[in-house]
N, CA, C and O atoms as a Tinker XYZ file with bonds, in Angstrom:
   364  protein
     1  N    -30.279000  -33.604000   38.692000    73     2
     2  CA   -29.588000  -33.692000   39.973000    64     1     3
     3  C    -29.854000  -34.770000   40.215000    63     2     4     5
     4  O    -30.716000  -35.436000   39.640000    81     3
     5  N    -28.866000  -35.262000   41.476000    73     3     6
     6  CA   -29.623000  -36.150000   41.888000    64     5     7
     7  C    -29.450000  -35.673000   43.685000    63     6     8     9
     8  O    -28.594000  -34.979000   44.233000    81     7
     9  N    -30.810000  -36.476000   44.310000    73     7    10
    10  CA   -30.962000  -36.155000   45.766000    64     9    11
    11  C    -30.566000  -37.412000   46.761000    63    10    12    13
    12  O    -31.461000  -38.115000   47.231000    81    11
    13  N    -29.519000  -37.594000   46.981000    73    11    14
    14  CA   -29.679000  -38.608000   48.306000    64    13    15
    15  C    -30.184000  -38.099000   49.965000    63    14    16    17
    16  O    -29.487000  -37.350000   50.649000    81    15
    17  N    -31.365000  -38.604000   50.374000    73    15    18
    18  CA   -31.674000  -38.129000   51.452000    64    17    19
    19  C    -30.849000  -38.738000   52.843000    63    18    20    21
    20  O    -30.531000  -39.867000   53.219000    81    19
    21  N    -30.691000  -37.391000   53.368000    73    19    22
    22  CA   -29.629000  -38.093000   55.230000    64    21    23
    23  C    -28.127000  -38.067000   54.553000    63    22    24    25
    24  O    -27.160000  -38.353000   55.259000    81    23
    25  N    -27.898000  -37.592000   52.667000    73    23    26
    26  CA   -26.806000  -37.241000   52.448000    64    25    27
    27  C    -26.266000  -36.521000   51.900000    63    26    28    29
    28  O    -26.500000  -36.783000   50.720000    81    27
    29  N    -25.205000  -35.149000   51.989000    73    27    30
    30  CA   -25.160000  -34.218000   51.805000    64    29    31
    31  C    -24.621000  -34.253000   50.199000    63    30    32    33
    32  O    -23.554000  -34.866000   50.180000    81    31
    33  N    -24.839000  -33.996000   49.444000    73    31    34
    34  CA   -24.725000  -34.093000   47.789000    64    33    35
    35  C    -24.042000  -32.922000   47.583000    63    34    36    37
    36  O    -24.508000  -31.971000   48.210000    81    35
    37  N    -22.866000  -32.641000   46.746000    73    35    38
    38  CA   -22.462000  -31.480000   46.032000    64    37    39
    39  C    -22.343000  -31.568000   44.355000    63    38    40    41
    40  O    -21.638000  -32.174000   43.549000    81    39
    41  N    -23.494000  -30.564000   44.308000    73    39    42
    42  CA   -23.589000  -30.583000   43.030000    64    41    43
    43  C    -22.724000  -29.877000   42.049000    63    42    44    45
    44  O    -22.842000  -28.686000   42.334000    81    43
    45  N    -21.903000  -30.002000   41.026000    73    43    46
    46  CA   -20.973000  -29.664000   40.481000    64    45    47
    47  C    -21.661000  -27.800000   39.736000    63    46    48    49
    48  O    -22.714000  -27.816000   39.099000    81    47
    49  N    -21.068000  -26.717000   39.907000    73    47    50
    50  CA   -21.078000  -25.514000   39.389000    64    49    51
    51  C    -21.792000  -25.921000   37.842000    63    50    52    53
    52  O    -22.853000  -25.359000   37.573000    81    51
    53  N    -21.135000  -27.011000   36.717000    73    51    54
    54  CA   -21.855000  -26.887000   35.691000    64    53    55
    55  C    -22.801000  -27.700000   35.417000    63    54    56    57
    56  O    -23.323000  -27.845000   34.311000    81    55
    57  N    -23.033000  -28.198000   36.291000    73    55    58
    58  CA   -24.307000  -29.058000   36.136000    64    57    59
    59  C    -25.445000  -28.423000   36.385000    63    58    60    61
    60  O    -26.363000  -28.953000   35.759000    81    59
    61  N    -25.940000  -27.114000   37.315000    73    59    62
    62  CA   -26.324000  -26.590000   38.021000    64    61    63
    63  C    -26.573000  -25.299000   36.659000    63    62    64    65
    64  O    -27.597000  -24.742000   36.262000    81    63
    65  N    -25.501000  -25.215000   36.347000    73    63    66
    66  CA   -25.322000  -24.257000   35.018000    64    65    67
    67  C    -25.837000  -24.789000   34.039000    63    66    68    69
    68  O    -26.259000  -23.882000   33.321000    81    67
    69  N    -26.103000  -26.053000   33.471000    73    67    70
    70  CA   -27.102000  -26.948000   32.353000    64    69    71
    71  C    -28.135000  -26.838000   33.123000    63    70    72    73
    72  O    -28.920000  -26.203000   32.419000    81    71
    73  N    -28.654000  -27.045000   34.126000    73    71    74
    74  CA   -29.953000  -27.360000   34.368000    64    73    75
    75  C    -30.720000  -25.974000   34.019000    63    74    76    77
    76  O    -31.700000  -25.867000   33.281000    81    75
    77  N    -29.940000  -24.762000   34.835000    73    75    78
    78  CA   -31.075000  -23.365000   34.348000    64    77    79
    79  C    -30.784000  -22.673000   33.125000    63    78    80    81
    80  O    -31.115000  -21.505000   32.922000    81    79
    81  N    -29.901000  -23.701000   31.969000    73    79    82
    82  CA   -29.608000  -22.846000   30.866000    64    81    83
    83  C    -31.149000  -24.075000   30.073000    63    82    84    85
    84  O    -31.859000  -23.592000   29.191000    81    83
    85  N    -31.341000  -25.180000   30.444000    73    83    86
    86  CA   -32.564000  -25.954000   29.862000    64    85    87
    87  C    -33.667000  -25.303000   30.292000    63    86    88    89
    88  O    -34.628000  -25.098000   29.550000    81    87
    89  N    -33.602000  -24.823000   31.865000    73    87    90
    90  CA   -34.991000  -24.442000   31.999000    64    89    91
    91  C    -35.432000  -22.937000   31.194000    63    90    92    93
    92  O    -36.476000  -22.753000   30.568000    81    91
    93  N    -34.548000  -22.148000   31.368000    73    91    94
    94  CA   -34.461000  -21.118000   30.401000    64    93    95
    95  C    -35.106000  -21.180000   28.848000    63    94    96    97
    96  O    -36.007000  -20.491000   28.370000    81    95
    97  N    -34.195000  -22.419000   28.147000    73    95    98
    98  CA   -34.153000  -23.078000   26.631000    64    97    99
    99  C    -35.936000  -23.103000   26.920000    63    98   100   101
   100  O    -36.645000  -22.464000   26.142000    81    99
   101  N    -36.431000  -23.704000   27.816000    73    99   102
   102  CA   -38.030000  -24.703000   27.611000    64   101   103
   103  C    -38.730000  -23.176000   27.972000    63   102   104   105
   104  O    -39.760000  -23.134000   27.299000    81   103
   105  N    -38.640000  -22.342000   28.489000    73   103   106
   106  CA   -39.222000  -20.922000   28.815000    64   105   107
   107  C    -39.124000  -20.086000   27.306000    63   106   108   109
   108  O    -40.144000  -19.597000   26.820000    81   107
   109  N    -37.944000  -19.990000   26.700000    73   107   110
   110  CA   -37.658000  -19.528000   25.478000    64   109   111
   111  C    -38.327000  -19.676000   24.280000    63   110   112   113
   112  O    -37.540000  -19.561000   23.341000    81   111
   113  N    -39.490000  -19.889000   23.928000    73   111   114
   114  CA   -40.275000  -20.782000   23.062000    64   113   115
   115  C    -39.674000  -20.344000   21.293000    63   114   116   117
   116  O    -39.463000  -21.132000   20.372000    81   115
   117  N    -39.524000  -18.827000   21.300000    73   115   118
   118  CA   -39.020000  -18.318000   20.227000    64   117   119
   119  C    -37.780000  -18.686000   19.861000    63   118   120   121
   120  O    -37.588000  -19.017000   18.691000    81   119
   121  N    -36.669000  -18.691000   20.852000    73   119   122
   122  CA   -35.289000  -18.948000   20.727000    64   121   123
   123  C    -34.838000  -17.636000   20.336000    63   122   124   125
   124  O    -34.115000  -17.323000   19.390000    81   123
   125  N    -35.391000  -16.910000   21.232000    73   123   126
   126  CA   -34.837000  -15.327000   20.711000    64   125   127
   127  C    -33.500000  -14.762000   21.818000    63   126   128   129
   128  O    -32.637000  -13.893000   21.694000    81   127
   129  N    -33.815000  -15.649000   22.813000    73   127   130
   130  CA   -32.974000  -15.563000   23.666000    64   129   131
   131  C    -33.539000  -14.392000   25.014000    63   130   132   133
   132  O    -32.709000  -13.812000   25.714000    81   131
   133  N    -34.754000  -14.235000   25.161000    73   131   134
   134  CA   -35.284000  -13.562000   26.124000    64   133   135
   135  C    -36.671000  -14.688000   26.082000    63   134   136   137
   136  O    -36.954000  -15.528000   25.228000    81   135
   137  N    -37.357000  -14.330000   27.330000    73   135   138
   138  CA   -38.918000  -14.899000   27.752000    64   137   139
   139  C    -39.597000  -13.592000   27.857000    63   138   140   141
   140  O    -39.572000  -12.731000   28.736000    81   139
   141  N    -40.296000  -13.689000   26.565000    73   139   142
   142  CA   -41.692000  -12.720000   27.114000    64   141   143
   143  C    -42.832000  -12.767000   27.606000    63   142   144   145
   144  O    -43.256000  -13.884000   27.310000    81   143
   145  N    -43.694000  -12.158000   28.257000    73   143   146
   146  CA   -44.877000  -12.631000   29.260000    64   145   147
   147  C    -45.654000  -13.461000   28.599000    63   146   148   149
   148  O    -46.192000  -14.303000   29.318000    81   147
   149  N    -45.931000  -13.520000   27.333000    73   147   150
   150  CA   -46.407000  -14.712000   26.498000    64   149   151
   151  C    -45.658000  -16.122000   27.119000    63   150   152   153
   152  O    -46.358000  -16.988000   27.644000    81   151
   153  N    -44.594000  -16.232000   27.043000    73   151   154
   154  CA   -44.184000  -17.379000   26.615000    64   153   155
   155  C    -43.684000  -17.672000   28.025000    63   154   156   157
   156  O    -43.244000  -18.771000   28.364000    81   155
   157  N    -43.803000  -16.410000   28.972000    73   155   158
   158  CA   -43.137000  -16.877000   30.683000    64   157   159
   159  C    -45.189000  -17.594000   30.787000    63   158   160   161
   160  O    -45.307000  -18.788000   31.060000    81   159
   161  N    -45.979000  -17.092000   30.646000    73   159   162
   162  CA   -47.253000  -17.198000   31.149000    64   161   163
   163  C    -47.496000  -18.865000   30.544000    63   162   164   165
   164  O    -48.052000  -19.760000   31.181000    81   163
   165  N    -47.111000  -18.944000   29.621000    73   163   166
   166  CA   -47.420000  -20.367000   28.813000    64   165   167
   167  C    -47.109000  -21.212000   29.240000    63   166   168   169
   168  O    -47.968000  -22.078000   29.407000    81   167
   169  N    -45.651000  -21.504000   29.699000    73   167   170
   170  CA   -44.929000  -22.617000   30.367000    64   169   171
   171  C    -45.575000  -22.707000   31.817000    63   170   172   173
   172  O    -45.973000  -23.766000   32.301000    81   171
   173  N    -45.630000  -21.534000   32.424000    73   171   174
   174  CA   -46.135000  -21.357000   33.812000    64   173   175
   175  C    -47.818000  -21.939000   33.932000    63   174   176   177
   176  O    -48.550000  -22.270000   34.864000    81   175
   177  N    -47.897000  -21.885000   33.026000    73   175   178
   178  CA   -49.381000  -22.526000   33.116000    64   177   179
   179  C    -49.141000  -24.254000   32.581000    63   178   180   181
   180  O    -49.936000  -25.123000   32.940000    81   179
   181  N    -48.269000  -24.480000   31.933000    73   179   182
   182  CA   -48.060000  -26.006000   31.365000    64   181   183
   183  C    -47.521000  -26.609000   32.940000    63   182   184   185
   184  O    -47.584000  -27.814000   33.184000    81   183
   185  N    -47.147000  -25.903000   33.656000    73   183   186
   186  CA   -46.382000  -26.371000   35.023000    64   185   187
   187  C    -47.611000  -26.556000   35.746000    63   186   188   189
   188  O    -47.901000  -27.643000   36.244000    81   187
   189  N    -48.438000  -25.410000   35.833000    73   187   190
   190  CA   -49.830000  -25.571000   36.731000    64   189   191
   191  C    -50.735000  -26.478000   36.581000    63   190   192   193
   192  O    -51.379000  -26.863000   37.557000    81   191
   193  N    -50.971000  -27.047000   35.161000    73   191   194
   194  CA   -51.611000  -27.643000   34.572000    64   193   195
   195  C    -51.150000  -29.243000   35.056000    63   194   196   197
   196  O    -51.954000  -30.045000   35.531000    81   195
   197  N    -49.617000  -29.543000   34.823000    73   195   198
   198  CA   -48.866000  -30.333000   35.173000    64   197   199
   199  C    -49.053000  -31.026000   36.752000    63   198   200   201
   200  O    -49.149000  -32.175000   37.183000    81   199
   201  N    -49.049000  -29.488000   37.418000    73   199   202
   202  CA   -49.274000  -30.092000   39.434000    64   201   203
   203  C    -50.764000  -30.486000   39.625000    63   202   204   205
   204  O    -51.220000  -31.373000   40.346000    81   203
   205  N    -51.289000  -29.784000   38.965000    73   203   206
   206  CA   -52.948000  -29.942000   38.924000    64   205   207
   207  C    -53.312000  -31.319000   38.705000    63   206   208   209
   208  O    -54.149000  -31.728000   39.509000    81   207
   209  N    -52.948000  -32.087000   37.908000    73   207   210
   210  CA   -52.947000  -33.216000   37.043000    64   209   211
   211  C    -52.819000  -34.416000   37.835000    63   210   212   213
   212  O    -53.615000  -35.335000   38.028000    81   211
   213  N    -50.946000  -34.090000   38.504000    73   211   214
   214  CA   -50.597000  -34.989000   39.592000    64   213   215
   215  C    -51.253000  -35.113000   40.996000    63   214   216   217
   216  O    -51.298000  -36.038000   41.807000    81   215
   217  N    -51.782000  -33.749000   40.989000    73   215   218
   218  CA   -52.831000  -33.627000   42.687000    64   217   219
   219  C    -54.012000  -34.119000   42.555000    63   218   220   221
   220  O    -54.761000  -34.327000   43.510000    81   219
   221  N    -54.359000  -34.408000   41.070000    73   219   222
   222  CA   -55.923000  -35.208000   41.296000    64   221   223
   223  C    -55.646000  -37.023000   41.407000    63   222   224   225
   224  O    -56.491000  -37.904000   41.565000    81   223
   225  N    -54.576000  -37.109000   41.300000    73   223   226
   226  CA   -54.779000  -38.872000   41.716000    64   225   227
   227  C    -54.209000  -38.755000   43.243000    63   226   228   229
   228  O    -53.932000  -39.919000   43.533000    81   227
   229  N    -53.964000  -38.101000   44.123000    73   227   230
   230  CA   -53.159000  -38.094000   45.032000    64   229   231
   231  C    -53.997000  -38.082000   46.327000    63   230   232   233
   232  O    -55.170000  -38.086000   45.955000    81   231
   233  N    -53.953000  -38.072000   47.433000    73   231   234
   234  CA   -54.679000  -38.227000   48.573000    64   233   235
   235  C    -55.618000  -36.686000   48.978000    63   234   236   237
   236  O    -56.453000  -36.336000   49.812000    81   235
   237  N    -54.906000  -36.111000   47.860000    73   235   238
   238  CA   -55.834000  -34.478000   48.020000    64   237   239
   239  C    -57.036000  -34.755000   47.366000    63   238   240   241
   240  O    -58.031000  -34.204000   47.837000    81   239
   241  N    -57.163000  -35.382000   46.519000    73   239   242
   242  CA   -58.348000  -35.617000   45.453000    64   241   243
   243  C    -59.584000  -35.838000   46.472000    63   242   244   245
   244  O    -60.686000  -35.416000   46.121000    81   243
   245  N    -59.434000  -36.524000   47.802000    73   243   246
   246  CA   -60.400000  -36.870000   48.874000    64   245   247
   247  C    -60.707000  -35.387000   49.056000    63   246   248   249
   248  O    -61.845000  -35.139000   48.657000    81   247
   249  N    -60.081000  -34.352000   49.516000    73   247   250
   250  CA   -60.504000  -33.045000   50.025000    64   249   251
   251  C    -61.332000  -32.080000   49.295000    63   250   252   253
   252  O    -62.025000  -31.145000   49.696000    81   251
   253  N    -60.989000  -32.726000   47.639000    73   251   254
   254  CA   -61.648000  -31.998000   46.507000    64   253   255
   255  C    -63.054000  -32.352000   45.781000    63   254   256   257
   256  O    -63.726000  -31.791000   44.915000    81   255
   257  N    -63.218000  -33.835000   46.722000    73   255   258
   258  CA   -63.700000  -34.777000   45.965000    64   257   259
   259  C    -65.597000  -33.918000   45.616000    63   258   260   261
   260  O    -66.244000  -33.567000   46.603000    81   259
   261  N    -66.153000  -33.732000   44.281000    73   259   262
   262  CA   -67.273000  -33.137000   44.817000    64   261   263
   263  C    -68.239000  -34.079000   44.728000    63   262   264   265
   264  O    -69.309000  -33.691000   44.259000    81   263
   265  N    -68.146000  -35.256000   45.065000    73   263   266
   266  CA   -69.328000  -36.180000   45.355000    64   265   267
   267  C    -69.955000  -37.215000   44.302000    63   266   268   269
   268  O    -70.570000  -38.180000   44.756000    81   267
   269  N    -69.780000  -36.999000   42.408000    73   267   270
   270  CA   -69.241000  -37.784000   41.746000    64   269   271
   271  C    -68.397000  -38.755000   42.117000    63   270   272   273
   272  O    -68.769000  -39.805000   41.593000    81   271
   273  N    -67.224000  -38.939000   42.916000    73   271   274
   274  CA   -65.962000  -39.407000   42.865000    64   273   275
   275  C    -65.152000  -39.123000   42.131000    63   274   276   277
   276  O    -64.240000  -39.904000   41.862000    81   275
   277  N    -65.247000  -38.027000   41.643000    73   275   278
   278  CA   -63.935000  -37.679000   40.872000    64   277   279
   279  C    -63.594000  -36.337000   41.416000    63   278   280   281
   280  O    -64.293000  -35.980000   42.365000    81   279
   281  N    -62.678000  -35.529000   41.018000    73   279   282
   282  CA   -61.447000  -34.630000   41.829000    64   281   283
   283  C    -62.147000  -33.403000   40.972000    63   282   284   285
   284  O    -61.986000  -33.258000   39.760000    81   283
   285  N    -62.937000  -32.559000   41.795000    73   283   286
   286  CA   -62.959000  -31.115000   40.688000    64   285   287
   287  C    -61.980000  -30.949000   40.410000    63   286   288   289
   288  O    -61.989000  -31.376000   39.256000    81   287
   289  N    -60.440000  -30.416000   40.711000    73   287   290
   290  CA   -59.209000  -30.157000   40.476000    64   289   291
   291  C    -58.813000  -30.617000   39.176000    63   290   292   293
   292  O    -58.435000  -29.918000   38.236000    81   291
   293  N    -58.953000  -31.993000   39.222000    73   291   294
   294  CA   -58.567000  -33.106000   38.215000    64   293   295
   295  C    -59.530000  -32.813000   36.932000    63   294   296   297
   296  O    -59.252000  -32.861000   35.734000    81   295
   297  N    -60.628000  -32.525000   37.514000    73   295   298
   298  CA   -61.632000  -32.203000   36.011000    64   297   299
   299  C    -61.164000  -30.758000   35.763000    63   298   300   301
   300  O    -61.219000  -30.571000   34.548000    81   299
   301  N    -60.826000  -29.911000   36.253000    73   299   302
   302  CA   -60.732000  -28.586000   35.902000    64   301   303
   303  C    -59.275000  -28.593000   35.257000    63   302   304   305
   304  O    -58.952000  -27.545000   34.698000    81   303
   305  N    -58.075000  -29.949000   35.262000    73   303   306
   306  CA   -57.004000  -29.648000   34.964000    64   305   307
   307  C    -57.257000  -30.379000   33.528000    63   306   308   309
   308  O    -56.524000  -30.065000   32.591000    81   307
   309  N    -58.221000  -31.291000   33.353000    73   307   310
   310  CA   -58.359000  -31.749000   32.279000    64   309   311
   311  C    -58.978000  -31.488000   31.294000    63   310   312   313
   312  O    -58.906000  -32.012000   30.182000    81   311
   313  N    -59.833000  -30.384000   31.777000    73   311   314
   314  CA   -60.792000  -29.148000   30.784000    64   313   315
   315  C    -59.130000  -28.711000   30.146000    63   314   316   317
   316  O    -58.610000  -29.040000   29.080000    81   315
   317  N    -58.714000  -28.051000   31.010000    73   315   318
   318  CA   -57.767000  -27.103000   30.787000    64   317   319
   319  C    -56.527000  -27.351000   29.252000    63   318   320   321
   320  O    -56.034000  -26.666000   28.356000    81   319
   321  N    -56.504000  -28.749000   29.731000    73   319   322
   322  CA   -55.383000  -29.406000   29.028000    64   321   323
   323  C    -55.817000  -29.820000   28.025000    63   322   324   325
   324  O    -54.919000  -29.865000   27.184000    81   323
   325  N    -57.296000  -30.357000   27.432000    73   323   326
   326  CA   -57.754000  -30.505000   26.653000    64   325   327
   327  C    -58.154000  -28.926000   25.481000    63   326   328   329
   328  O    -58.651000  -28.978000   24.356000    81   327
   329  N    -57.838000  -28.003000   26.050000    73   327   330
   330  CA   -58.255000  -26.630000   25.632000    64   329   331
   331  C    -56.587000  -26.142000   24.899000    63   330   332   333
   332  O    -56.270000  -25.299000   24.060000    81   331
   333  N    -56.000000  -26.902000   25.508000    73   331   334
   334  CA   -54.607000  -26.662000   24.617000    64   333   335
   335  C    -54.305000  -27.563000   24.103000    63   334   336   337
   336  O    -53.359000  -27.215000   23.397000    81   335
   337  N    -54.567000  -29.067000   23.898000    73   335   338
   338  CA   -54.814000  -29.703000   22.776000    64   337   339
   339  C    -55.124000  -29.512000   21.938000    63   338   340   341
   340  O    -54.541000  -29.856000   20.910000    81   339
   341  N    -56.403000  -28.745000   21.986000    73   339   342
   342  CA   -57.196000  -28.488000   20.885000    64   341   343
   343  C    -56.938000  -27.118000   20.283000    63   342   344   345
   344  O    -57.665000  -26.782000   19.348000    81   343
   345  N    -55.955000  -26.253000   20.718000    73   343   346
   346  CA   -55.540000  -25.190000   20.419000    64   345   347
   347  C    -54.267000  -25.558000   19.604000    63   346   348   349
   348  O    -53.966000  -24.738000   18.737000    81   347
   349  N    -53.453000  -26.675000   19.738000    73   347   350
   350  CA   -52.048000  -27.026000   19.059000    64   349   351
   351  C    -52.395000  -27.974000   17.924000    63   350   352   353
   352  O    -51.805000  -28.311000   16.897000    81   351
   353  N    -53.506000  -28.269000   18.447000    73   351   354
   354  CA   -53.612000  -29.495000   17.182000    64   353   355
   355  C    -53.757000  -28.654000   15.571000    63   354   356   357
   356  O    -54.299000  -27.549000   15.575000    81   355
   357  N    -53.397000  -29.068000   14.628000    73   355   358
   358  CA   -53.770000  -28.618000   13.267000    64   357   359
   359  C    -55.319000  -28.758000   12.721000    63   358   360   361
   360  O    -55.834000  -29.856000   12.932000    81   359
   361  N    -55.812000  -28.151000   12.306000    73   359   362
   362  CA   -57.286000  -28.041000   12.084000    64   361   363
   363  C    -57.594000  -29.308000   10.760000    63   362   364
   364  O    -58.733000  -29.486000   10.328000    81   363
């Protein structure tokens, strides 16, 4: 979807429907037409990690600096991302 600051843009219903469908498909990992608790938890965790990773390089980093020049939030996000990568990597 396109956003123009200061200009109202009407998004066609088909485009909104396609967006919602793609979001649902992202959450419905097994493709069975429903989103169970584990699928929801998994996708929400990925979203939160992505947000935390992005915050680690923004001005908020200054507020959560733990003294060694690194963001505590970024370190936590990196740790969780490493756990996920290790869990999905083949043995």
